[in-house]
mmCIF file of N, CA, C and O in Angstrom:
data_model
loop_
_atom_site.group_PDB
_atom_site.id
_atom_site.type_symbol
_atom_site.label_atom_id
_atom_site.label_comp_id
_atom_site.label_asym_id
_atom_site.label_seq_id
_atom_site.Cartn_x
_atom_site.Cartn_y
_atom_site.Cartn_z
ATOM 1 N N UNK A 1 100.158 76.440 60.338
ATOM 2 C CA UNK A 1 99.174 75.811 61.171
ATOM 3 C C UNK A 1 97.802 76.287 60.709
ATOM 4 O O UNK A 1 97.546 77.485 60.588
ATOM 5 N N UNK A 2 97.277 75.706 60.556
ATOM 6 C CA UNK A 2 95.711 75.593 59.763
ATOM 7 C C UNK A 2 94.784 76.107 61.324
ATOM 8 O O UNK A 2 95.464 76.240 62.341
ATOM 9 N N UNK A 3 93.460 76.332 61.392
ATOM 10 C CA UNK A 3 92.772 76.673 61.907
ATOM 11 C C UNK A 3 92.203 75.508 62.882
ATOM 12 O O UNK A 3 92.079 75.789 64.074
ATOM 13 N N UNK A 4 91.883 74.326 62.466
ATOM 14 C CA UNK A 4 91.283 73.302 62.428
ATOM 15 C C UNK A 4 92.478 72.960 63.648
ATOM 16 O O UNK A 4 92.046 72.799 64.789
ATOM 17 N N UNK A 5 94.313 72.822 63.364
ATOM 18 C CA UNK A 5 94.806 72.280 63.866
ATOM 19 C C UNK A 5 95.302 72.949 65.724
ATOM 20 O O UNK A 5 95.956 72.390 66.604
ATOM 21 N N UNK A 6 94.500 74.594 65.687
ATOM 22 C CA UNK A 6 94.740 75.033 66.953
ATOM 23 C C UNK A 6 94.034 74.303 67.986
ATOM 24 O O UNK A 6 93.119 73.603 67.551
ATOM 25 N N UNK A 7 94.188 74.283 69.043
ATOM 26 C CA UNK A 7 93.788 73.647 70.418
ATOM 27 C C UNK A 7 93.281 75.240 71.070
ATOM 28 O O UNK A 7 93.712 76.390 70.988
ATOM 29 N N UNK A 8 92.139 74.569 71.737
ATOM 30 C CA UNK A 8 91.577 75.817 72.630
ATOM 31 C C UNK A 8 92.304 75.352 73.993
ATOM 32 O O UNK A 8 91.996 74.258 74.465
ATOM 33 N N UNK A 9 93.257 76.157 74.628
ATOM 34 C CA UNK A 9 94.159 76.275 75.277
ATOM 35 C C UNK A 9 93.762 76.843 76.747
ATOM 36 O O UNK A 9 94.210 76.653 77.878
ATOM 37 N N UNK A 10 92.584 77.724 76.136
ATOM 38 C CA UNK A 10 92.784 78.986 76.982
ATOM 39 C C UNK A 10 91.213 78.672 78.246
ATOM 40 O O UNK A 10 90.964 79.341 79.249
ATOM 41 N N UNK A 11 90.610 77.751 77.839
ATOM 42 C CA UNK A 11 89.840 77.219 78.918
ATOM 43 C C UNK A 11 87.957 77.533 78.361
ATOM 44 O O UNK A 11 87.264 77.209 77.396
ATOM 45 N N UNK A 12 87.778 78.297 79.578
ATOM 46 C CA UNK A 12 86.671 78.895 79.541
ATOM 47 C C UNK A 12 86.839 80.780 78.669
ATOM 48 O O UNK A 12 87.484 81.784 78.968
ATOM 49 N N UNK A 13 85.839 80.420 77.502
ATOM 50 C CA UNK A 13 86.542 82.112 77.232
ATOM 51 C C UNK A 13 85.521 83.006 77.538
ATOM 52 O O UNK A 13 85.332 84.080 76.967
ATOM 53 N N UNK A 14 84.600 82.346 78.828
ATOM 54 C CA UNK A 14 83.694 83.744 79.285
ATOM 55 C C UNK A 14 84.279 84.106 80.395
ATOM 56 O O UNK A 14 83.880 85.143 80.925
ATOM 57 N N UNK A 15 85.426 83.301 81.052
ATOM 58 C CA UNK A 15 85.975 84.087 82.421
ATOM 59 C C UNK A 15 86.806 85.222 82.138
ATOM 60 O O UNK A 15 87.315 85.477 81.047
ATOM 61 N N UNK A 16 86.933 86.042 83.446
ATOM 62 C CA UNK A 16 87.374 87.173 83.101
ATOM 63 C C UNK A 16 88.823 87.489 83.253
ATOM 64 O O UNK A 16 89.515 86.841 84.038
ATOM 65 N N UNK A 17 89.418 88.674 82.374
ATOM 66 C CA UNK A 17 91.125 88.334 82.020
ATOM 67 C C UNK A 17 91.597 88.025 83.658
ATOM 68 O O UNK A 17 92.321 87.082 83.978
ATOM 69 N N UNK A 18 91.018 89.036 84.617
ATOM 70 C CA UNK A 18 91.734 88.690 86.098
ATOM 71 C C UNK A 18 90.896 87.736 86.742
ATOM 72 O O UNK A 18 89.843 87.912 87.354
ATOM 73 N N UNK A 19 91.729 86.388 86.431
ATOM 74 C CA UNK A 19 90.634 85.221 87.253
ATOM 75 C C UNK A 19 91.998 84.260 88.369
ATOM 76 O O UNK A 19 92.374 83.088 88.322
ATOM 77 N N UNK A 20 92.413 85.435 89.285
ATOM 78 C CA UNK A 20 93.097 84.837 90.332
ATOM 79 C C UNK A 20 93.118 84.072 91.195
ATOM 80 O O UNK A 20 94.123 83.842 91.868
ATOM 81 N N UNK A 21 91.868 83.454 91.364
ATOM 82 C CA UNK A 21 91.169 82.459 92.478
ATOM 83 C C UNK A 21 91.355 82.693 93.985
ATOM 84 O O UNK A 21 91.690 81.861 94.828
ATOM 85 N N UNK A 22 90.989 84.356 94.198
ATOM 86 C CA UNK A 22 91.437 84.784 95.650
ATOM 87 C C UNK A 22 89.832 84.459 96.491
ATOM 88 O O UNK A 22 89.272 85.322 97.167
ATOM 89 N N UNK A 23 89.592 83.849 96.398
ATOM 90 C CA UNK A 23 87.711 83.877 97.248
ATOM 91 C C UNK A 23 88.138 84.230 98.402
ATOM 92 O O UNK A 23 87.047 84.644 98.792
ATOM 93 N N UNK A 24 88.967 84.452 99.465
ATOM 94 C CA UNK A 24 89.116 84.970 100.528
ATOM 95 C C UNK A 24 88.760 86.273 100.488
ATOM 96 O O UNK A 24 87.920 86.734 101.261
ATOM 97 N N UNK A 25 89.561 87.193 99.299
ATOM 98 C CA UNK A 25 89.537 88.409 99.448
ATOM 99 C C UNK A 25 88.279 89.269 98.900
ATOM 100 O O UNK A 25 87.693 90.282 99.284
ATOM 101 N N UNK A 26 88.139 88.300 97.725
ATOM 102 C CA UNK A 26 86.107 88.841 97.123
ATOM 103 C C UNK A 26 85.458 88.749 98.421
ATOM 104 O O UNK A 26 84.930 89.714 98.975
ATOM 105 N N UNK A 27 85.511 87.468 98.938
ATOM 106 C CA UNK A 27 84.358 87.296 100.033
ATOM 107 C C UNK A 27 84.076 88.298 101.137
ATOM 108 O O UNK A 27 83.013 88.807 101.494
ATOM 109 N N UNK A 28 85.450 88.455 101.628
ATOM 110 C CA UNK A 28 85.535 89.460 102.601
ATOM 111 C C UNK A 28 85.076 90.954 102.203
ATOM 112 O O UNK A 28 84.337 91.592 102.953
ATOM 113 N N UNK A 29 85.628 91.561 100.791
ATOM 114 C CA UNK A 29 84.893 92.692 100.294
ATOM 115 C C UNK A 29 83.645 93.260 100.271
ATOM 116 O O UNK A 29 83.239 94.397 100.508
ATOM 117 N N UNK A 30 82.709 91.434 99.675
ATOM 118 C CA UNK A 30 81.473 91.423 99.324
ATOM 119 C C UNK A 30 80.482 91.425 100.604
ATOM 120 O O UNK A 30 79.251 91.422 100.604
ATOM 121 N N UNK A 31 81.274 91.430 101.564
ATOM 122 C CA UNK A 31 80.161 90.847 102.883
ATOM 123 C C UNK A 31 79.282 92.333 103.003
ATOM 124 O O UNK A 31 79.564 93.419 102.497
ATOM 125 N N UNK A 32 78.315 92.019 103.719
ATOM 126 C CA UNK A 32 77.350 92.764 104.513
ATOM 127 C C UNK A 32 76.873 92.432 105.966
ATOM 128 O O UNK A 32 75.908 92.954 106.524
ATOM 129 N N UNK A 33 77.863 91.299 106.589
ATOM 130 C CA UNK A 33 77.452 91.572 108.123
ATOM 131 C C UNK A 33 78.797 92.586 108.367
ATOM 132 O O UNK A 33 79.820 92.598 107.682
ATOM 133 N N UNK A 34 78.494 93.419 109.526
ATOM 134 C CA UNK A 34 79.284 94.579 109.740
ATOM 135 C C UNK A 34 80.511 94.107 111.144
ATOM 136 O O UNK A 34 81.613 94.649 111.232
ATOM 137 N N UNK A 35 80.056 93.099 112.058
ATOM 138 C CA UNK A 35 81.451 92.467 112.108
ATOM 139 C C UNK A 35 82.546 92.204 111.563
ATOM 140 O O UNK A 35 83.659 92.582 111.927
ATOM 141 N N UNK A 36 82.134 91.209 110.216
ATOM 142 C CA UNK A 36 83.379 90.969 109.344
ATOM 143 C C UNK A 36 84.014 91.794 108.628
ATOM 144 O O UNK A 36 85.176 91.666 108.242
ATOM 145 N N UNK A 37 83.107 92.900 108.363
ATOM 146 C CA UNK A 37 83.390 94.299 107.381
ATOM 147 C C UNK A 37 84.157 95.202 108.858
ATOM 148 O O UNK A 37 84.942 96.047 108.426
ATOM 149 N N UNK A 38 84.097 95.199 110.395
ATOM 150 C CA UNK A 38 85.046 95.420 111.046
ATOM 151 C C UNK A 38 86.053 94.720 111.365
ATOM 152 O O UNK A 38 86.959 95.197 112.047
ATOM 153 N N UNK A 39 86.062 93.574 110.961
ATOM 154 C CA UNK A 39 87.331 92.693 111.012
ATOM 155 C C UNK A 39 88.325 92.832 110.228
ATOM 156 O O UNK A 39 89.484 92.582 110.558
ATOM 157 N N UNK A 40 87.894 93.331 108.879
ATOM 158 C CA UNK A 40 88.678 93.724 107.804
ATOM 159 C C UNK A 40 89.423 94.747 107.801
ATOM 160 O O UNK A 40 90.580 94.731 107.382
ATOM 161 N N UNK A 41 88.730 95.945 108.359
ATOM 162 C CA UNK A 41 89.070 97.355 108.942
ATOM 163 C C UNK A 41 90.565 97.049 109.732
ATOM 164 O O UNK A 41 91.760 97.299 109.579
ATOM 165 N N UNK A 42 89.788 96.439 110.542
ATOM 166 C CA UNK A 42 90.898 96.153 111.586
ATOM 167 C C UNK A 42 92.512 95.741 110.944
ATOM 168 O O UNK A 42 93.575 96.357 110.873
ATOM 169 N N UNK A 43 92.063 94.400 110.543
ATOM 170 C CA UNK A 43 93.231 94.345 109.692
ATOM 171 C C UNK A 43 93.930 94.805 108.780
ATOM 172 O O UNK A 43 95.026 94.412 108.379
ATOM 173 N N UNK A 44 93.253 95.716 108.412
ATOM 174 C CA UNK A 44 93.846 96.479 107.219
ATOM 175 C C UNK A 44 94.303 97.952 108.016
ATOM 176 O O UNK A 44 95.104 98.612 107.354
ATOM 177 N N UNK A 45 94.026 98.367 108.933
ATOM 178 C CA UNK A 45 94.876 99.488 109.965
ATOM 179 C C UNK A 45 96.138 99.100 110.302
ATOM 180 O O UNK A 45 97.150 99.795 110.209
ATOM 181 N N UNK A 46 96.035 97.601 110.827
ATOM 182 C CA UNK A 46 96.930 96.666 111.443
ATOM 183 C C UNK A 46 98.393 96.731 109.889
ATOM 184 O O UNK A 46 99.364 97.480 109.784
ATOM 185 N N UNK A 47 98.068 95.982 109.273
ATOM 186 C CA UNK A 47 98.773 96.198 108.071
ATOM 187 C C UNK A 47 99.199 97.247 107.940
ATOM 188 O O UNK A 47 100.405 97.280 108.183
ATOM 189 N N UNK A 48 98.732 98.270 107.628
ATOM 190 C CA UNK A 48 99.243 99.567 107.255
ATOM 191 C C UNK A 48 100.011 100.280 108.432
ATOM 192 O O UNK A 48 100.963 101.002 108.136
ATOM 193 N N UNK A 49 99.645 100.114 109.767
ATOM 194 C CA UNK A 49 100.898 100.401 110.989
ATOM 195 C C UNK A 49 101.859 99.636 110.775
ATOM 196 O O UNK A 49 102.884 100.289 110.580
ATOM 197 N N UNK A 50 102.028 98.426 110.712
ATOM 198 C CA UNK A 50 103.699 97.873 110.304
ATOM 199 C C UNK A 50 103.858 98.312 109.034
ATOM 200 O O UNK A 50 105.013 98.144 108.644
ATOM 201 N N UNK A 51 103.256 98.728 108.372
ATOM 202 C CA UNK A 51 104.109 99.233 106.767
ATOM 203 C C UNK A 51 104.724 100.469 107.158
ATOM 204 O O UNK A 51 105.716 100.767 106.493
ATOM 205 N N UNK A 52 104.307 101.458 108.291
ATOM 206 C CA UNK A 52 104.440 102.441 108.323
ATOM 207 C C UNK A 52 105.798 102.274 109.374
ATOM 208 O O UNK A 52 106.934 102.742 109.287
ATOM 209 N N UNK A 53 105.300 101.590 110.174
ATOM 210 C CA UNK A 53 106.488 101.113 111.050
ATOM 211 C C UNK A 53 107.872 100.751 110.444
ATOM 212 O O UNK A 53 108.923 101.088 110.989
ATOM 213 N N UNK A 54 107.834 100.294 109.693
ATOM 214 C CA UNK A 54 108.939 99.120 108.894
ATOM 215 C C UNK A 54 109.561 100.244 108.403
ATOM 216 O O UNK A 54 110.725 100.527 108.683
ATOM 217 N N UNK A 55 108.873 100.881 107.709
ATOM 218 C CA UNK A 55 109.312 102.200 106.900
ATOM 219 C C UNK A 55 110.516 103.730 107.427
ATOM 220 O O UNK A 55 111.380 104.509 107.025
ATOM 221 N N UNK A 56 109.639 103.281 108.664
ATOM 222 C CA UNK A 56 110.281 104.555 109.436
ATOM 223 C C UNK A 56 111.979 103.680 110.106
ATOM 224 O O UNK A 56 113.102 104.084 110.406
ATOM 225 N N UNK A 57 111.382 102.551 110.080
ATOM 226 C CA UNK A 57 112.967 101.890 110.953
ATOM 227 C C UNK A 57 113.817 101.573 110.094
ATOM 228 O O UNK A 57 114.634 100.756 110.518
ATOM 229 N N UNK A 58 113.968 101.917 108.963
ATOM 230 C CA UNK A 58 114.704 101.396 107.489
ATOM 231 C C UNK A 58 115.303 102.920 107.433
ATOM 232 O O UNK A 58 116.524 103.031 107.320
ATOM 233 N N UNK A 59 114.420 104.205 107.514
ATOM 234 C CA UNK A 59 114.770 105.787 107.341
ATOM 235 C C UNK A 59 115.789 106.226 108.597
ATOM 236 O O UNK A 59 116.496 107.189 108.895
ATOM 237 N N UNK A 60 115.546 105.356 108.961
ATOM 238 C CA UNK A 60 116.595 105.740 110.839
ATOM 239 C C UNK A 60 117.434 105.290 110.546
ATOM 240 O O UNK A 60 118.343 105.860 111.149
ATOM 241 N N UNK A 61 118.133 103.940 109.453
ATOM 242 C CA UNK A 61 119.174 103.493 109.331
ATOM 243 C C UNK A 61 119.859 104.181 108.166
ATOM 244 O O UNK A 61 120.728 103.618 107.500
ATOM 245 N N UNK A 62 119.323 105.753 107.886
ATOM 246 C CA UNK A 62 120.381 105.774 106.445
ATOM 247 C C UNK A 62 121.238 106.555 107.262
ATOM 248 O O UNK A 62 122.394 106.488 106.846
ATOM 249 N N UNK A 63 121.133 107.146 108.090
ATOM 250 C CA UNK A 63 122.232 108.093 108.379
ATOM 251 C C UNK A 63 123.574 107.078 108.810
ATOM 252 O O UNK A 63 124.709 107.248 108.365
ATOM 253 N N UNK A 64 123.262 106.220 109.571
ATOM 254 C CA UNK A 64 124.418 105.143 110.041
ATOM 255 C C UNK A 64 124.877 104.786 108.463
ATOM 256 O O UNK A 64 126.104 104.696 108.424
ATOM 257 N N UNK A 65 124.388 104.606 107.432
ATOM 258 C CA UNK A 65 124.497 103.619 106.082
ATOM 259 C C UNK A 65 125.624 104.660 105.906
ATOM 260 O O UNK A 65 126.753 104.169 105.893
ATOM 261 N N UNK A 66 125.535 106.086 105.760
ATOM 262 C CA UNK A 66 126.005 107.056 105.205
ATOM 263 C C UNK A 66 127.182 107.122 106.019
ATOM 264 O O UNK A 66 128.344 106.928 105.661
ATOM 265 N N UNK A 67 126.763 107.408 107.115
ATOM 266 C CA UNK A 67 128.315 107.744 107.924
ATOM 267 C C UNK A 67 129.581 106.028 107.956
ATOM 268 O O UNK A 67 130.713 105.915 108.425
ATOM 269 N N UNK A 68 128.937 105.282 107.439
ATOM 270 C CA UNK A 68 129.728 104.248 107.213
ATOM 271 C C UNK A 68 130.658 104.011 105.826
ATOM 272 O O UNK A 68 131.788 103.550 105.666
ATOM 273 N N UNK A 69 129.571 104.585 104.830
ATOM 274 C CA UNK A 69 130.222 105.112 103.411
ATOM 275 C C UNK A 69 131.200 105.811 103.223
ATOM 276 O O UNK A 69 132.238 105.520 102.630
ATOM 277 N N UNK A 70 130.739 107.302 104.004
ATOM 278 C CA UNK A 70 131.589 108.103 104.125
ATOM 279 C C UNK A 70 132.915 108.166 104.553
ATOM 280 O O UNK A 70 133.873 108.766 104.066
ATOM 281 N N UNK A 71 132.827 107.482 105.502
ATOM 282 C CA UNK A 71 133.883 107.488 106.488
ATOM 283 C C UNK A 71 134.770 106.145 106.625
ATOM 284 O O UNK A 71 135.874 106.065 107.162
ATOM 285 N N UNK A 72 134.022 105.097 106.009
ATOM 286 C CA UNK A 72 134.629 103.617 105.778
ATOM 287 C C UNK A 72 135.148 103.138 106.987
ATOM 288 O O UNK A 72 136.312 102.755 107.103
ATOM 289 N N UNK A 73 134.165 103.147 108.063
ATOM 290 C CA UNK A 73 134.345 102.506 109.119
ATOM 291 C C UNK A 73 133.770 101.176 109.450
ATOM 292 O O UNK A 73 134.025 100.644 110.530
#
C-alpha cells in the first residue's frame, strides 16, 4: 500500500487521545457556582455509601458461602 493510497481514518488529528464525549462530567468538574460544585459532593458521598454498603453485605455472606462448602449443605 503506497502512501497516496491510505485514507485518513482517524478524523480530526488535533483531538485528544481521550475524546469520550462525557460533557456531563467535564461540565460538572469545570463549574464555579458552588451549588452545583455541592451537588456533586453530594453525589459523590452518596455513591461512595452504597459502594461501601454493597461491599460490606457481600463480606457478611462469606461465612454462610464457606459453611456451605464446607459442610455441603
Amino acid at each position: 500500500m503506497t502512501l497516496i493510497q491510505k485514507s485518513n481514518e482517524s478524523g480530526n488529528a488535533n483531538d485528544p487521545a481521550n475524546d469520550n464525549d462525557q460533557p456531563g462530567l467535564l461540565e460538572a468538574v469545570s463549574l464555579t457556582d458552588e451549588e452545583n460544585i455541592a451537588d456533586l459532593v453530594r453525589r459523590t458521598e452518596r455513591t461512595a455509601l452504597w459502594v461501601v454498603l454493597g461491599m460490606g453485605g457481600w463480606l457478611m455472606l462469606v461465612p454462610a458461602i464457606y459453611i456451605v462448602l464446607t459442610h455441603g449443605i
